[in-house]
Amino acid sequence: MIKKYKGFVFDLDGVLTETSNAHFEAWRELATEMGFELPGHVIDEVRGISRLESLDIVLSYDHKPKEYSYDEKVALATRKNNLYLDKIKAYSQADLSEGTIELLELLKSNHIRIALASASNNAPFLLDAMKIKHYFDAVVDPKSISNGKPAPDIFLKACEMLDLEPHECVGIEDAEAGIESIKSAGLYPIGIGKLSNCEEVYPDLKSLLSHLL
Ligand code: G6P
Ligand code: MG
């Protein structure tokens, strides 16, 4: 199937590296500091969702809900980010999902263009830390996108930056919101992990690599 496409657009968290747990642990610690518990399934609810939108989801689990001003919300989201940064500060190539380098090399040797469509403002740091930045022909800045996943914007922008039409590209995601985004943008969706809204799903990146080889 690899020869059918000219571009591959990757999500980062939960696809190229297993940072979804670190994101969730940071939210859980924030909730604990605020005096409430976060159930385990919230990990899937915040997958692919921007920092401030994720905060609203997290706050909805407070049994004594409060009203927060925008500035208070920004302060809470910043606190979560600091907790998260502490967890990823020592990330290196060893933290890549198994098969990542081989997959990126395979795409390069087939002259396939590669882009990143991550909602995370920490993505450039991680690409650098994990030493894979040079594989990417385009990295979408989530700040340049008006509507986050599940809206199509970020995947459309990635295709535009690659100078390709969406139907010429594959999108790879671990989040239901991300798969929705890929589908509405018109790329071919591939899921990683457990997803109910995608036909072609692999348990991990290594399995996708084996399929492509
Ligand atoms: C990814 C993660 C989300 C996270 C979002 C924003 O999509 O899956 O869990 O909320 O990025 O990340 P940031 O690092 O900017 O807070
Ligand atoms: Mg993800």
Short mmCIF file of C-alpha atoms and ligand atoms in Angstrom, two decimals:
data_model
loop_
_atom_site.label_atom_id
_atom_site.label_comp_id
_atom_site.label_asym_id
_atom_site.label_seq_id
_atom_site.Cartn_x
_atom_site.Cartn_y
_atom_site.Cartn_z
CA MET A 1 0.00 0.00 0.00
CA ILE A 2 2.96 2.28 0.61
CA LYS A 3 3.39 2.97 -3.13
CA LYS A 4 -0.20 4.26 -3.39
CA TYR A 5 0.60 7.36 -1.29
CA LYS A 6 2.94 10.33 -1.54
CA GLY A 7 2.73 11.55 2.05
CA PHE A 8 2.45 10.20 5.59
CA VAL A 9 1.13 12.53 8.30
CA PHE A 10 1.82 11.40 11.86
CA ASP A 11 0.36 12.27 15.20
CA LEU A 12 3.02 12.22 17.94
CA ASP A 13 1.70 11.38 21.43
CA GLY A 14 0.64 7.74 21.56
CA VAL A 15 1.96 7.05 18.05
CA LEU A 16 5.67 7.83 17.75
CA THR A 17 6.18 7.78 21.52
CA GLU A 18 4.10 6.66 24.47
CA THR A 19 3.56 10.08 26.07
CA SER A 20 -0.19 9.61 26.51
CA ASN A 21 0.50 8.08 29.94
CA ALA A 22 2.69 11.05 30.92
CA HIS A 23 -0.03 13.51 29.82
CA PHE A 24 -2.62 11.59 31.82
CA GLU A 25 -0.40 11.24 34.91
CA ALA A 26 0.19 15.01 34.87
CA TRP A 27 -3.58 15.67 34.69
CA ARG A 28 -4.12 13.18 37.49
CA GLU A 29 -1.53 14.92 39.68
CA LEU A 30 -3.14 18.29 38.99
CA ALA A 31 -6.55 16.91 39.99
CA THR A 32 -5.08 15.45 43.19
CA GLU A 33 -3.54 18.85 44.03
CA MET A 34 -6.99 20.38 43.49
CA GLY A 35 -8.63 17.79 45.74
CA PHE A 36 -10.39 15.42 43.36
CA GLU A 37 -9.72 12.07 41.70
CA LEU A 38 -9.49 11.45 37.98
CA PRO A 39 -10.81 8.08 36.72
CA GLY A 40 -8.48 6.03 34.51
CA HIS A 41 -10.67 6.25 31.39
CA VAL A 42 -9.96 9.99 31.13
CA ILE A 43 -6.71 8.99 29.39
CA ASP A 44 -8.77 8.29 26.25
CA GLU A 45 -10.92 11.41 26.63
CA VAL A 46 -7.91 13.76 26.48
CA ARG A 47 -6.11 11.88 23.68
CA GLY A 48 -5.50 14.36 20.85
CA ILE A 49 -7.35 17.16 22.64
CA SER A 50 -5.66 20.56 23.14
CA ARG A 51 -4.34 21.57 26.56
CA LEU A 52 -7.14 24.02 27.47
CA GLU A 53 -9.91 21.79 26.12
CA SER A 54 -8.42 18.87 28.06
CA LEU A 55 -8.48 21.03 31.20
CA ASP A 56 -12.27 21.51 30.80
CA ILE A 57 -12.68 17.72 30.53
CA VAL A 58 -10.53 17.24 33.67
CA LEU A 59 -12.46 19.91 35.62
CA SER A 60 -15.76 18.21 34.77
CA TYR A 61 -14.68 15.37 37.12
CA ASP A 62 -14.49 17.71 40.14
CA HIS A 63 -17.37 16.68 42.42
CA LYS A 64 -17.49 20.29 43.69
CA PRO A 65 -17.38 22.17 40.38
CA LYS A 66 -16.20 25.79 40.47
CA GLU A 67 -16.22 28.62 37.94
CA TYR A 68 -12.75 29.60 36.73
CA SER A 69 -11.74 32.74 34.87
CA TYR A 70 -9.71 32.37 31.68
CA ASP A 71 -6.55 33.45 33.53
CA GLU A 72 -7.15 30.87 36.27
CA LYS A 73 -7.59 28.19 33.61
CA VAL A 74 -4.36 29.23 31.91
CA ALA A 75 -2.57 28.99 35.29
CA LEU A 76 -3.97 25.47 35.88
CA ALA A 77 -3.02 24.35 32.37
CA THR A 78 0.48 25.76 32.90
CA ARG A 79 0.78 23.81 36.14
CA LYS A 80 -0.22 20.63 34.30
CA ASN A 81 2.33 21.40 31.60
CA ASN A 82 5.09 21.81 34.19
CA LEU A 83 4.17 18.45 35.72
CA TYR A 84 4.22 16.96 32.20
CA LEU A 85 7.55 18.56 31.27
CA ASP A 86 9.10 17.07 34.37
CA LYS A 87 8.11 13.61 33.08
CA ILE A 88 9.54 14.07 29.57
CA LYS A 89 12.63 16.17 30.37
CA ALA A 90 15.03 13.22 30.05
CA TYR A 91 13.44 11.77 26.89
CA SER A 92 15.86 10.42 24.29
CA GLN A 93 15.76 8.20 21.22
CA ALA A 94 15.15 5.28 23.61
CA ASP A 95 11.64 6.65 24.22
CA LEU A 96 10.51 6.27 20.61
CA SER A 97 7.88 3.63 19.93
CA GLU A 98 9.55 0.47 18.67
CA GLY A 99 9.91 0.55 14.89
CA THR A 100 9.75 4.35 14.51
CA ILE A 101 13.19 4.86 12.94
CA GLU A 102 12.73 1.85 10.62
CA LEU A 103 9.33 3.16 9.51
CA LEU A 104 10.62 6.68 8.88
CA GLU A 105 13.59 5.24 6.94
CA LEU A 106 11.27 3.03 4.88
CA LEU A 107 9.15 6.06 3.96
CA LYS A 108 12.21 8.14 3.05
CA SER A 109 13.63 5.38 0.86
CA ASN A 110 10.30 5.31 -0.99
CA HIS A 111 10.45 9.12 -1.46
CA ILE A 112 7.35 9.61 0.67
CA ARG A 113 7.01 13.03 2.29
CA ILE A 114 6.54 13.07 6.07
CA ALA A 115 4.66 15.56 8.27
CA LEU A 116 3.70 15.91 11.91
CA ALA A 117 0.16 16.91 12.90
CA SER A 118 0.30 16.99 16.69
CA ALA A 119 -1.87 19.16 18.92
CA SER A 120 1.02 19.38 21.39
CA ASN A 121 3.07 22.52 21.84
CA ASN A 122 5.77 20.23 23.23
CA ALA A 123 6.12 18.33 19.93
CA PRO A 124 9.18 20.28 18.64
CA PHE A 125 10.98 19.60 21.95
CA LEU A 126 10.23 15.87 21.68
CA LEU A 127 11.24 15.62 17.99
CA ASP A 128 14.56 17.17 18.97
CA ALA A 129 15.05 15.10 22.13
CA MET A 130 14.23 11.84 20.32
CA LYS A 131 16.45 12.85 17.37
CA ILE A 132 13.89 12.40 14.58
CA LYS A 133 13.33 16.04 13.57
CA HIS A 134 15.33 15.67 10.34
CA TYR A 135 12.87 13.09 8.95
CA PHE A 136 10.03 15.63 8.83
CA ASP A 137 9.37 17.74 5.75
CA ALA A 138 6.70 19.67 7.67
CA VAL A 139 5.67 20.17 11.29
CA VAL A 140 2.34 21.92 11.83
CA ASP A 141 2.36 24.52 14.60
CA PRO A 142 -0.84 23.80 16.56
CA LYS A 143 -1.02 27.53 17.41
CA SER A 144 -1.62 28.22 13.71
CA ILE A 145 -4.79 26.08 13.73
CA SER A 146 -8.18 27.59 14.66
CA ASN A 147 -10.04 24.33 15.29
CA GLY A 148 -8.40 21.39 17.07
CA LYS A 149 -9.06 17.69 16.41
CA PRO A 150 -11.68 16.32 15.56
CA ALA A 151 -11.86 19.27 13.09
CA PRO A 152 -9.95 18.59 9.86
CA ASP A 153 -7.77 21.73 10.09
CA ILE A 154 -4.48 20.28 11.36
CA PHE A 155 -4.35 17.41 8.84
CA LEU A 156 -5.39 19.74 6.00
CA LYS A 157 -2.60 22.13 7.00
CA ALA A 158 -0.07 19.25 7.05
CA CYS A 159 -1.03 18.23 3.48
CA GLU A 160 -0.82 21.85 2.35
CA MET A 161 2.66 22.17 3.86
CA LEU A 162 3.72 18.96 2.06
CA ASP A 163 2.26 20.38 -1.16
CA LEU A 164 0.08 17.27 -1.53
CA GLU A 165 -3.67 16.65 -1.82
CA PRO A 166 -5.26 14.92 1.20
CA HIS A 167 -6.21 11.86 -0.93
CA GLU A 168 -2.49 11.41 -1.68
CA CYS A 169 -1.72 11.06 2.05
CA VAL A 170 -2.10 8.64 4.95
CA GLY A 171 -2.86 9.94 8.47
CA ILE A 172 -1.77 7.95 11.54
CA GLU A 173 -3.47 8.47 14.90
CA ASP A 174 -4.11 6.89 18.31
CA ALA A 175 -7.05 9.16 19.19
CA GLU A 176 -10.68 8.87 18.10
CA ALA A 177 -10.73 12.67 17.69
CA GLY A 178 -7.62 12.35 15.51
CA ILE A 179 -9.20 9.69 13.28
CA GLU A 180 -12.25 11.96 12.85
CA SER A 181 -9.90 14.78 11.87
CA ILE A 182 -8.10 12.57 9.30
CA LYS A 183 -11.39 11.33 7.84
CA SER A 184 -12.95 14.75 7.50
CA ALA A 185 -9.75 16.12 5.94
CA GLY A 186 -9.86 13.30 3.36
CA LEU A 187 -6.62 11.40 4.11
CA TYR A 188 -6.52 7.61 4.41
CA PRO A 189 -6.80 6.81 8.17
CA ILE A 190 -4.63 4.30 10.00
CA GLY A 191 -5.19 3.75 13.72
CA ILE A 192 -2.69 2.76 16.40
CA GLY A 193 -3.90 1.10 19.60
CA LYS A 194 -7.60 0.50 20.26
CA LEU A 195 -9.98 2.52 18.13
CA SER A 196 -13.64 2.01 17.35
CA ASN A 197 -13.90 4.53 14.51
CA CYS A 198 -11.16 3.27 12.17
CA GLU A 199 -11.12 0.20 9.91
CA GLU A 200 -7.36 -0.26 9.61
CA VAL A 201 -5.92 -0.44 13.14
CA TYR A 202 -2.61 -1.86 14.41
CA PRO A 203 -1.85 -2.52 18.07
CA ASP A 204 1.40 -0.55 17.76
CA LEU A 205 3.72 1.12 15.28
CA LYS A 206 5.89 -2.00 14.99
CA SER A 207 2.90 -3.98 13.67
CA LEU A 208 2.19 -1.26 11.11
CA LEU A 209 5.85 -1.43 10.02
CA SER A 210 5.64 -5.24 9.59
CA HIS A 211 2.52 -4.77 7.48
CA LEU A 212 4.25 -2.25 5.23
CA LEU A 213 7.47 -4.25 4.75
C1 G6P B 1 -1.70 15.73 22.25
C2 G6P B 1 -2.08 14.84 23.42
C3 G6P B 1 -3.08 15.51 24.34
C4 G6P B 1 -2.57 16.89 24.73
C5 G6P B 1 -2.32 17.74 23.49
C6 G6P B 1 -1.75 19.11 23.83
O1 G6P B 1 -2.73 15.75 21.35
O2 G6P B 1 -2.64 13.62 22.94
O3 G6P B 1 -3.27 14.70 25.45
O4 G6P B 1 -3.49 17.55 25.57
O5 G6P B 1 -1.40 17.07 22.65
O6 G6P B 1 -0.46 18.95 24.33
P1 G6P B 1 0.41 20.05 25.06
O7 G6P B 1 1.75 19.35 25.20
O8 G6P B 1 0.48 21.24 24.16
O9 G6P B 1 -0.22 20.35 26.36
MG MG B 2 -2.05 11.02 19.95
#
